[in-house]
Short mmCIF file of C-alpha atoms in Angstrom, two decimals:
data_model
loop_
_atom_site.label_atom_id
_atom_site.label_comp_id
_atom_site.label_asym_id
_atom_site.label_seq_id
_atom_site.Cartn_x
_atom_site.Cartn_y
_atom_site.Cartn_z
CA MET A 1 -10.23 64.89 -72.85
CA THR A 2 -13.46 66.65 -70.74
CA PRO A 3 -16.24 64.75 -71.87
CA ASP A 4 -17.01 68.16 -73.82
CA GLU A 5 -13.64 67.41 -75.50
CA THR A 6 -12.27 70.52 -76.55
CA THR A 7 -10.12 70.88 -73.04
CA PRO A 8 -6.74 67.96 -72.34
CA ASP A 9 -6.72 66.33 -68.83
CA ILE A 10 -3.06 67.59 -68.04
CA ALA A 11 -1.79 64.54 -67.07
CA GLN A 12 -1.90 63.57 -70.24
CA LEU A 13 0.37 65.79 -71.07
CA GLN A 14 2.85 65.36 -68.38
CA ILE A 15 5.98 63.22 -69.22
CA SER A 16 8.70 62.91 -67.08
CA ALA A 17 12.24 63.50 -67.75
CA ASP A 18 13.29 59.86 -68.41
CA ALA A 19 11.03 59.63 -70.87
CA THR A 20 12.91 58.49 -74.45
CA LEU A 21 12.75 60.86 -77.26
CA ARG A 22 9.96 58.27 -79.45
CA GLN A 23 8.10 58.26 -76.18
CA ALA A 24 7.96 62.16 -76.26
CA LEU A 25 6.88 61.27 -79.96
CA GLU A 26 4.24 59.43 -79.74
CA GLN A 27 2.67 61.42 -76.36
CA LEU A 28 2.35 64.48 -78.80
CA GLY A 29 0.99 62.50 -81.75
CA THR A 30 -1.85 61.25 -79.20
CA THR A 31 -2.72 63.92 -77.56
CA ALA A 32 -2.99 65.84 -80.41
CA ARG A 33 -2.04 69.75 -79.08
CA GLY A 34 1.60 70.34 -79.94
CA ILE A 35 2.94 70.01 -76.45
CA LEU A 36 3.98 68.23 -73.40
CA LEU A 37 4.88 69.06 -70.16
CA LEU A 38 7.99 68.24 -68.96
CA VAL A 39 6.89 67.26 -64.74
CA GLY A 40 9.86 66.77 -61.23
CA SER A 41 9.19 63.91 -59.61
CA ASP A 42 7.13 66.17 -57.23
CA GLY A 43 5.03 66.93 -60.24
CA THR A 44 6.79 70.47 -60.29
CA LEU A 45 5.92 71.65 -64.15
CA LEU A 46 9.75 72.02 -65.15
CA ARG A 47 9.41 73.00 -68.96
CA THR A 48 7.40 73.10 -71.97
CA ILE A 49 8.21 70.26 -74.98
CA THR A 50 7.41 71.08 -78.62
CA ASP A 51 7.82 68.31 -81.86
CA GLY A 52 10.99 71.20 -82.47
CA ASP A 53 12.60 71.22 -79.65
CA LEU A 54 12.63 66.95 -79.86
CA ARG A 55 13.37 67.29 -84.01
CA ARG A 56 16.56 69.88 -82.74
CA LEU A 57 17.20 67.32 -80.62
CA LEU A 58 18.09 64.21 -83.44
CA LEU A 59 19.16 66.30 -85.79
CA ASP A 60 21.98 66.97 -83.74
CA GLY A 61 22.50 63.80 -83.00
CA ALA A 62 20.14 62.85 -80.21
CA ASP A 63 18.94 59.10 -80.68
CA LEU A 64 15.97 58.07 -80.51
CA ASP A 65 15.98 55.95 -77.51
CA ASP A 66 18.06 58.98 -75.75
CA THR A 67 15.69 59.91 -72.41
CA ILE A 68 13.82 63.59 -72.96
CA ALA A 69 17.13 64.72 -70.28
CA ALA A 70 18.70 65.49 -73.27
CA LEU A 71 16.49 68.83 -73.17
CA PRO A 72 18.12 72.33 -72.34
CA ASP A 73 17.35 73.91 -69.32
CA GLN A 74 13.85 75.96 -70.34
CA ALA A 75 12.03 77.45 -67.83
CA PRO A 76 8.10 78.04 -68.60
CA VAL A 77 6.47 80.56 -68.13
CA THR A 78 3.89 81.00 -66.19
CA LEU A 79 0.72 83.12 -65.39
CA ALA A 80 -1.46 82.76 -61.87
CA VAL A 81 -4.83 81.91 -61.21
CA GLY A 82 -8.05 85.00 -62.93
CA TRP A 83 -4.78 86.54 -65.20
CA THR A 84 -6.48 88.12 -67.95
#
């Protein structure tokens, strides 16, 4: 977090596709922001991940030790800097 504790450090929200569902759930709990940013090896944003996304994977039979690469592709929606 930044010194004012209101803006998350983006690096804390980033996660890679080789992380397990367990690790993703732990990171969601630690950051307490309700969202993670799945990034590629080059730092490109691939998708967002919520606890609901992980819950659906588990309900579909995934194991906590499976990787989050099992999530379906979902292009993130982004806005340009300065958009209001």
